[in-house]
GROMACS .gro file of C-alpha atoms in nm:
model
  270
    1UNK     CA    1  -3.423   2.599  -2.533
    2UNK     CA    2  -3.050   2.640  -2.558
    3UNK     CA    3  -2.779   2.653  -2.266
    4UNK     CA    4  -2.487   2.887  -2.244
    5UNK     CA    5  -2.155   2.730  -2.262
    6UNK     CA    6  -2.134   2.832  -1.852
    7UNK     CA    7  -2.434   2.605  -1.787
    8UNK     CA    8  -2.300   2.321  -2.015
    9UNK     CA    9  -1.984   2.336  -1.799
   10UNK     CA   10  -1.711   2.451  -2.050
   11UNK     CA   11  -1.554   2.750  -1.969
   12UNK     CA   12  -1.422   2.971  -2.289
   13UNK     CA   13  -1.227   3.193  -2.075
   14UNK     CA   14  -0.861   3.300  -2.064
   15UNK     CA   15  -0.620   2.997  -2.092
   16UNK     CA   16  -0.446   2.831  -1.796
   17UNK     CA   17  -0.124   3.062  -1.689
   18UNK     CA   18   0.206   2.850  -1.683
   19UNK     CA   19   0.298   2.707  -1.307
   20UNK     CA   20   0.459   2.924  -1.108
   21UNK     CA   21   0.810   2.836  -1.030
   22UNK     CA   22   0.956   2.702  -0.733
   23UNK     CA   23   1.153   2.966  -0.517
   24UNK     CA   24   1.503   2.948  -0.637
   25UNK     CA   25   1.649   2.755  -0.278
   26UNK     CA   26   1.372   2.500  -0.326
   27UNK     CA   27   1.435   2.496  -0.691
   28UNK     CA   28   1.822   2.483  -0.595
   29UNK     CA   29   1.759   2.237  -0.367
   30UNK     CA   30   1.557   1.979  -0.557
   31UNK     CA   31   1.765   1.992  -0.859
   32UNK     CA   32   2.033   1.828  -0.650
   33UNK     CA   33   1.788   1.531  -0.546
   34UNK     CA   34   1.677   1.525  -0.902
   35UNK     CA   35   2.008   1.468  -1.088
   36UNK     CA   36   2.093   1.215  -0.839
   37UNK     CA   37   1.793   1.013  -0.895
   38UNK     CA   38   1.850   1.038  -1.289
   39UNK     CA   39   2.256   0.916  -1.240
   40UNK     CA   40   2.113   0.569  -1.172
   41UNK     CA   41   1.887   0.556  -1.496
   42UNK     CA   42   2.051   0.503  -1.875
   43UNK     CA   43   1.755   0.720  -2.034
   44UNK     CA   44   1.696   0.993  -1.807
   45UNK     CA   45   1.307   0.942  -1.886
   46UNK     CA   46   1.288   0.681  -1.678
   47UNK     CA   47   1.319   0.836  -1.370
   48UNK     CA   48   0.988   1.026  -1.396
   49UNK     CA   49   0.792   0.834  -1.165
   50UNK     CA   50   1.086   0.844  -0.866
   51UNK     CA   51   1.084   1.220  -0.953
   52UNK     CA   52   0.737   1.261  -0.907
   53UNK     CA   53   0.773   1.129  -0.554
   54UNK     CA   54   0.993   1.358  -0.574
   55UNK     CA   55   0.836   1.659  -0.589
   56UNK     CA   56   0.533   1.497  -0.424
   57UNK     CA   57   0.750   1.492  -0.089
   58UNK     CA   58   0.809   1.830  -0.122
   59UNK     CA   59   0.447   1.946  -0.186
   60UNK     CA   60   0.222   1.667  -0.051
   61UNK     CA   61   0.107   1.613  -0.358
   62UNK     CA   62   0.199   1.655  -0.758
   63UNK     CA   63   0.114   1.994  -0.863
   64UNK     CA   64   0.174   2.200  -1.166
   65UNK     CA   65   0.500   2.319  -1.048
   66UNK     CA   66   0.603   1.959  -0.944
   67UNK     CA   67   0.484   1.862  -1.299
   68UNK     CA   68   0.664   2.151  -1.483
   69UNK     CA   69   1.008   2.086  -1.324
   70UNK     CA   70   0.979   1.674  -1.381
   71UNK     CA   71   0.954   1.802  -1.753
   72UNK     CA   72   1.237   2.046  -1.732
   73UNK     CA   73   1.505   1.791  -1.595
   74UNK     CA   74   1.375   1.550  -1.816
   75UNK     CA   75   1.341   1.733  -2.174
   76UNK     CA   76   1.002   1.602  -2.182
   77UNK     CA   77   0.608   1.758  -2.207
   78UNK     CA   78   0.399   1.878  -1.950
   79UNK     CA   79   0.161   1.657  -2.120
   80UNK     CA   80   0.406   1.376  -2.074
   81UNK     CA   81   0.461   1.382  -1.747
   82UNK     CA   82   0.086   1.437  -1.656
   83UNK     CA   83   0.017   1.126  -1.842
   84UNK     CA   84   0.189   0.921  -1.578
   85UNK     CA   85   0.119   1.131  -1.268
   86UNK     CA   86  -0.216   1.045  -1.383
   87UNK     CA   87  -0.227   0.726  -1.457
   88UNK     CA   88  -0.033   0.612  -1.129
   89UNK     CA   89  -0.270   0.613  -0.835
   90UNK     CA   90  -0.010   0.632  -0.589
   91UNK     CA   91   0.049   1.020  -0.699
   92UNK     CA   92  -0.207   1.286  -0.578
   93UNK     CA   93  -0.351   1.515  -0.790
   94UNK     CA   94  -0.485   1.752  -0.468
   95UNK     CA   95  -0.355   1.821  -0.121
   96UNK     CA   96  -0.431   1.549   0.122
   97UNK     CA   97  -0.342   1.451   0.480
   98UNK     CA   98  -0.015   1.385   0.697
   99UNK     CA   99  -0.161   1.012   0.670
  100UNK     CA  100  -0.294   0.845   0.391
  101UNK     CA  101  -0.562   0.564   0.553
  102UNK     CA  102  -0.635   0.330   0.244
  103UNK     CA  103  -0.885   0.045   0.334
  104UNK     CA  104  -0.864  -0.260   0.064
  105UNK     CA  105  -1.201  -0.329  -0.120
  106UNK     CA  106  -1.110  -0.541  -0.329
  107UNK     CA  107  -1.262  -0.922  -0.323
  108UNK     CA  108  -1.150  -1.108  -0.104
  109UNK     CA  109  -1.060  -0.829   0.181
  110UNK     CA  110  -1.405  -0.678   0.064
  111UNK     CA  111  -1.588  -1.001   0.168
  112UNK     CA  112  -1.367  -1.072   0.483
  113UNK     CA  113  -1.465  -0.694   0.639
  114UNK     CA  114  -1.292  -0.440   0.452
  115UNK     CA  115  -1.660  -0.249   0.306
  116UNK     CA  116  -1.774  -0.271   0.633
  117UNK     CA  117  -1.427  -0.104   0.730
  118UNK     CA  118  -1.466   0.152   0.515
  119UNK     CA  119  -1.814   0.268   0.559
  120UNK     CA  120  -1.756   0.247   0.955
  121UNK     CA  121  -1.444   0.498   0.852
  122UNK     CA  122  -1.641   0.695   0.612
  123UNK     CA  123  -1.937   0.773   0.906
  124UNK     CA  124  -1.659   0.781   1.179
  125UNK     CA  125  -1.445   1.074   1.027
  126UNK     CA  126  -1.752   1.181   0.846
  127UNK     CA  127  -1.534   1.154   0.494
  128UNK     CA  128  -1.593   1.061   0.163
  129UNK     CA  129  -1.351   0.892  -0.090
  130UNK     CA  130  -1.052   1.088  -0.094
  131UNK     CA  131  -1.133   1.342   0.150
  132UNK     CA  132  -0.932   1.494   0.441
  133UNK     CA  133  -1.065   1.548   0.821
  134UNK     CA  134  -1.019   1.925   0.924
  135UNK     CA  135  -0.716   1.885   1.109
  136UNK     CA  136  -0.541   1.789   0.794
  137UNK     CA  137  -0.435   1.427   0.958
  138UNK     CA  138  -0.566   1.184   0.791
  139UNK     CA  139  -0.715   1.125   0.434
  140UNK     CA  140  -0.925   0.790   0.396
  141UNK     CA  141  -0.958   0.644   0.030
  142UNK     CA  142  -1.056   0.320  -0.054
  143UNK     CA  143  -0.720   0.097  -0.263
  144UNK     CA  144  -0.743  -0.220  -0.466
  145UNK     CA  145  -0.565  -0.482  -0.376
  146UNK     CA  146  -0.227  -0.494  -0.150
  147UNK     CA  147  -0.149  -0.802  -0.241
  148UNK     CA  148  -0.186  -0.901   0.130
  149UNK     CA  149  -0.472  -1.143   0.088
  150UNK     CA  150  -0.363  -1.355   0.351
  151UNK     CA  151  -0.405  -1.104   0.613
  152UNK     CA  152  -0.758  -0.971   0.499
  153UNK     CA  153  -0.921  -0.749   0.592
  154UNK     CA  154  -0.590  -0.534   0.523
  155UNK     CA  155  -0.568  -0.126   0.575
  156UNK     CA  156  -0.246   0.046   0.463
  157UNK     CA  157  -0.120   0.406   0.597
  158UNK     CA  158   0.119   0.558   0.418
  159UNK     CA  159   0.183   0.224   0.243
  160UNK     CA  160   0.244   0.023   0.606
  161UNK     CA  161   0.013  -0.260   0.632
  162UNK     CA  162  -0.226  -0.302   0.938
  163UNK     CA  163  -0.330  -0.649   0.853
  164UNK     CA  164  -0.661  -0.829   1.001
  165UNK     CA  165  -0.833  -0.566   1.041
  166UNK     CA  166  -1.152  -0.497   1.246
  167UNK     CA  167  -1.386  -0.167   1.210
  168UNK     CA  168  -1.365  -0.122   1.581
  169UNK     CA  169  -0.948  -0.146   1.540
  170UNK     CA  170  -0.975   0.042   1.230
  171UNK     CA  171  -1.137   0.321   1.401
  172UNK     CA  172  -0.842   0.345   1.721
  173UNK     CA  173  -0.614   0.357   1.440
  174UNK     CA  174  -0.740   0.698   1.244
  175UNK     CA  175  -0.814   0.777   1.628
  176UNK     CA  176  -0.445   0.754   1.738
  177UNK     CA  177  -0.331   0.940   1.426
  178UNK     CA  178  -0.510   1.220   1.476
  179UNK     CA  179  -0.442   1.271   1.860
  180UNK     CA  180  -0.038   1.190   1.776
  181UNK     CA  181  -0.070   0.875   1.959
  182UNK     CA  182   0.236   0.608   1.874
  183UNK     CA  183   0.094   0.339   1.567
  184UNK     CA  184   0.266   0.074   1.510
  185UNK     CA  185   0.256  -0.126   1.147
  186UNK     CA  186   0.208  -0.453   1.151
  187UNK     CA  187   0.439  -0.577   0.951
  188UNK     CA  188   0.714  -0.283   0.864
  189UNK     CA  189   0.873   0.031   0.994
  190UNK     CA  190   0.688   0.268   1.207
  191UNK     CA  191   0.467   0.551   1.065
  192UNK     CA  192   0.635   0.846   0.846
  193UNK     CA  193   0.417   1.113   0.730
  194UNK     CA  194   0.312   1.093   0.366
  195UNK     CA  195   0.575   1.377   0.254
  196UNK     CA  196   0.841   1.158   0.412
  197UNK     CA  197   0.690   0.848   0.294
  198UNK     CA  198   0.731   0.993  -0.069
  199UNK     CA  199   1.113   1.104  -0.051
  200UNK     CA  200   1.182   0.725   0.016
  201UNK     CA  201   0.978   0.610  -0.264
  202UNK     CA  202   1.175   0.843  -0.468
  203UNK     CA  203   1.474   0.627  -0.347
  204UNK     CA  204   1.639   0.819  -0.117
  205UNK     CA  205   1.742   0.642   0.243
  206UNK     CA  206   1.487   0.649   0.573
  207UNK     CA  207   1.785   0.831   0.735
  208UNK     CA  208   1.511   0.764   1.073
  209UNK     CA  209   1.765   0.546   1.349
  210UNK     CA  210   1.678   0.190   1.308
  211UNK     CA  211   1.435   0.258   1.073
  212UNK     CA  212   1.577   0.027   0.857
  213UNK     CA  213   1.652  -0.255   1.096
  214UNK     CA  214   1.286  -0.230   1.155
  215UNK     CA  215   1.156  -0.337   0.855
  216UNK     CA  216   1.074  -0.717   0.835
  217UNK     CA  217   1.009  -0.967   0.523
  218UNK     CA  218   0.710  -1.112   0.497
  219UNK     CA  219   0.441  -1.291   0.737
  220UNK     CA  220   0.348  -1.603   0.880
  221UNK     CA  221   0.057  -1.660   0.705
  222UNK     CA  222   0.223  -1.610   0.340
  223UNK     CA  223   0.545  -1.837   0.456
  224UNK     CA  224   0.272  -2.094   0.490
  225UNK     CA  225   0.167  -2.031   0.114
  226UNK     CA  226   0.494  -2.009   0.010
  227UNK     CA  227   0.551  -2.388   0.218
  228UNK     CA  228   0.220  -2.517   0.035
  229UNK     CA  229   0.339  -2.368  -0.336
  230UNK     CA  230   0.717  -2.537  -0.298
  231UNK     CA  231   0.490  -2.869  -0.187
  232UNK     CA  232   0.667  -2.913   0.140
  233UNK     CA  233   0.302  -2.993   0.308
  234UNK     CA  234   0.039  -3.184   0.166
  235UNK     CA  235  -0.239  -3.048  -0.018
  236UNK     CA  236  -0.545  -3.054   0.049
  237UNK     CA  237  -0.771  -3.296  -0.102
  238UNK     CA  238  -1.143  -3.220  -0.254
  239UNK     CA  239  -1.370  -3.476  -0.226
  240UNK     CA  240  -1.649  -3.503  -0.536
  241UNK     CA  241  -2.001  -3.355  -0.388
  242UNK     CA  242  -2.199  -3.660  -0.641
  243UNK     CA  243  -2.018  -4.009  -0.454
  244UNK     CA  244  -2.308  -4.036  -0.205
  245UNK     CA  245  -2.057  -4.105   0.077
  246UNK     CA  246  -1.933  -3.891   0.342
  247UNK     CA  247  -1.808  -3.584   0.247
  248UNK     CA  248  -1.527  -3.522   0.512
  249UNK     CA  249  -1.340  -3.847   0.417
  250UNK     CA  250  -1.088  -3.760   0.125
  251UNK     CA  251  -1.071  -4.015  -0.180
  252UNK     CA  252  -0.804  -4.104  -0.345
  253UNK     CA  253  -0.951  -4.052  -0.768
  254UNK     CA  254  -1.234  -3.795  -0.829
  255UNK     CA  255  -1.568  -3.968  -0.871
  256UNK     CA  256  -1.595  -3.941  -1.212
  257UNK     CA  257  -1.283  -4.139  -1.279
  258UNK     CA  258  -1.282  -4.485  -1.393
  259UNK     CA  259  -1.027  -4.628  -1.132
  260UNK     CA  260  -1.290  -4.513  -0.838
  261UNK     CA  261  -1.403  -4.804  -0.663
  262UNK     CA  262  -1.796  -4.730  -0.713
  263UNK     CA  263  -1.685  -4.683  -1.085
  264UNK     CA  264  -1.723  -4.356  -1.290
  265UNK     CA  265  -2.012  -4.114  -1.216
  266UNK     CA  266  -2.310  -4.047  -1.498
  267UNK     CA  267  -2.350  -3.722  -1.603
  268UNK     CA  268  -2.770  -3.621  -1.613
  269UNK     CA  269  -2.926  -3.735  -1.891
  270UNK     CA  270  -2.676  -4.045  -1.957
   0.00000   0.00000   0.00000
């Protein structure tokens, strides 16, 4: 038996009406913030993605208006710019909260806590991936990684890192967002909502007092990385599972090297 093109989901109706227009003060208004941000670029094409922040600070997400202007002060496609607002998770494609919870599942903060972070989350706010609560506070979504591995399990809001997470912690957190409550970022300025988040991605200034002075480099645990990588502290040794000694006394050869005092270790079979 055949379906109807309604039942196979593809809809042969009337096409998609152009995006409505920004009113002309908004339109006025953004312009100004728009050539700006193209001044600092040699091909004006290259300021797409600041300019969808853009227009994502001014809509809380990238709509077909935001789109449609991008490609006006750019002489490019709507096709064009939907390509990268696309492609770039960091730009909605739907409304979403004033704060954007994203819990790390990739590997290593994954194993360390952050899927059990994320489904306590998920049954707390009773939310799925990339939903909102009712109150229009927060929106949970689950990020890869932060490149913050060495404070894992990490959960980011509006880009600010809350590092070593806990689900118990994580849930105060959403907790004290939604009530108003003061949160303060681990590492980082305090909390901006998402549309003001956005219009400093787009490179404008956090014109917030001390804002600035606020913001920090980076964290005890990766200066200890960064000690280890320039070699100013030993590393650690390994010592070869197959010597039939103890295991928590490092050696100075592997083994399987000649040099090793008990002489070079058979593979099976030899």
């Amino acid at each position: 038996m055949s379906t109807s093109s309604s039942e196979r989901g593809v809809s042969l109706g009337m096409p998609e009406l152009p995006a409505p227009a920004y009113p002309d003060d908004v339109r006025a208004r953004l312009e100004g913030d728009a050539r700006e941000v193209i001044a600092r670029y040699p091909d004006s094409r290259s300021a797409l993605l600041p300019l969808l922040h853009l227009v994502q600070s001014e809509d809380g997400h990238v709509t077909r208006t935001g789109m449609q202007f991008c490609a006006d002060m750019l002489d490019l496609t709507t096709a064009e710019v939907s390509a990268v607002a696309t492609f770039y998770t960091m730009y909605r494609r739907k409304p979403g909260g004033d704060y954007q919870v994203g819990v790390c599942t990739n590997t290593l903060c994954a194993v360390m806590g952050g899927d059990a972070i994320f489904e306590s989350l998920q049954e707390h706010l009773d939310l799925g991936n990339g939903e909102t609560t009712d109150d229009g506070k927060v929106t949970l979504e689950h990020i890869e990684c932060n490149a913050a591995c060495d404070f894992a399990p990490v959960v980011m809001v509006n880009w600010e890192f809350f590092d070593n997470q806990t689900p118990a912690s994580a849930r105060q957190l959403v907790d004290d967002l939604r009530e108003g409550r003061p949160v303060e970022p681990t590492r980082g300025a305090r909390l901006c909502t998402f549309k003001e988040t956005s219009r400093i991605l787009a490179g404008f200034p956090d014109e917030r007092p001390g804002a600035v002075e606020e913001s920090v480099g980076a964290g005890p645990a990766s200066l200890v990385g960064l000690r280890l990588a320039k070699g100013e502290t030993a590393p650690a040794r390994v010592v070869h599972p197959r010597d039939g000694g103890p295991h928590d006394e490092p050696q100075d050869t592997p083994a399987a090297d000649p040099d090793h005092p008990a002489g070079p270790t058979a593979e099976e079979g030899e």
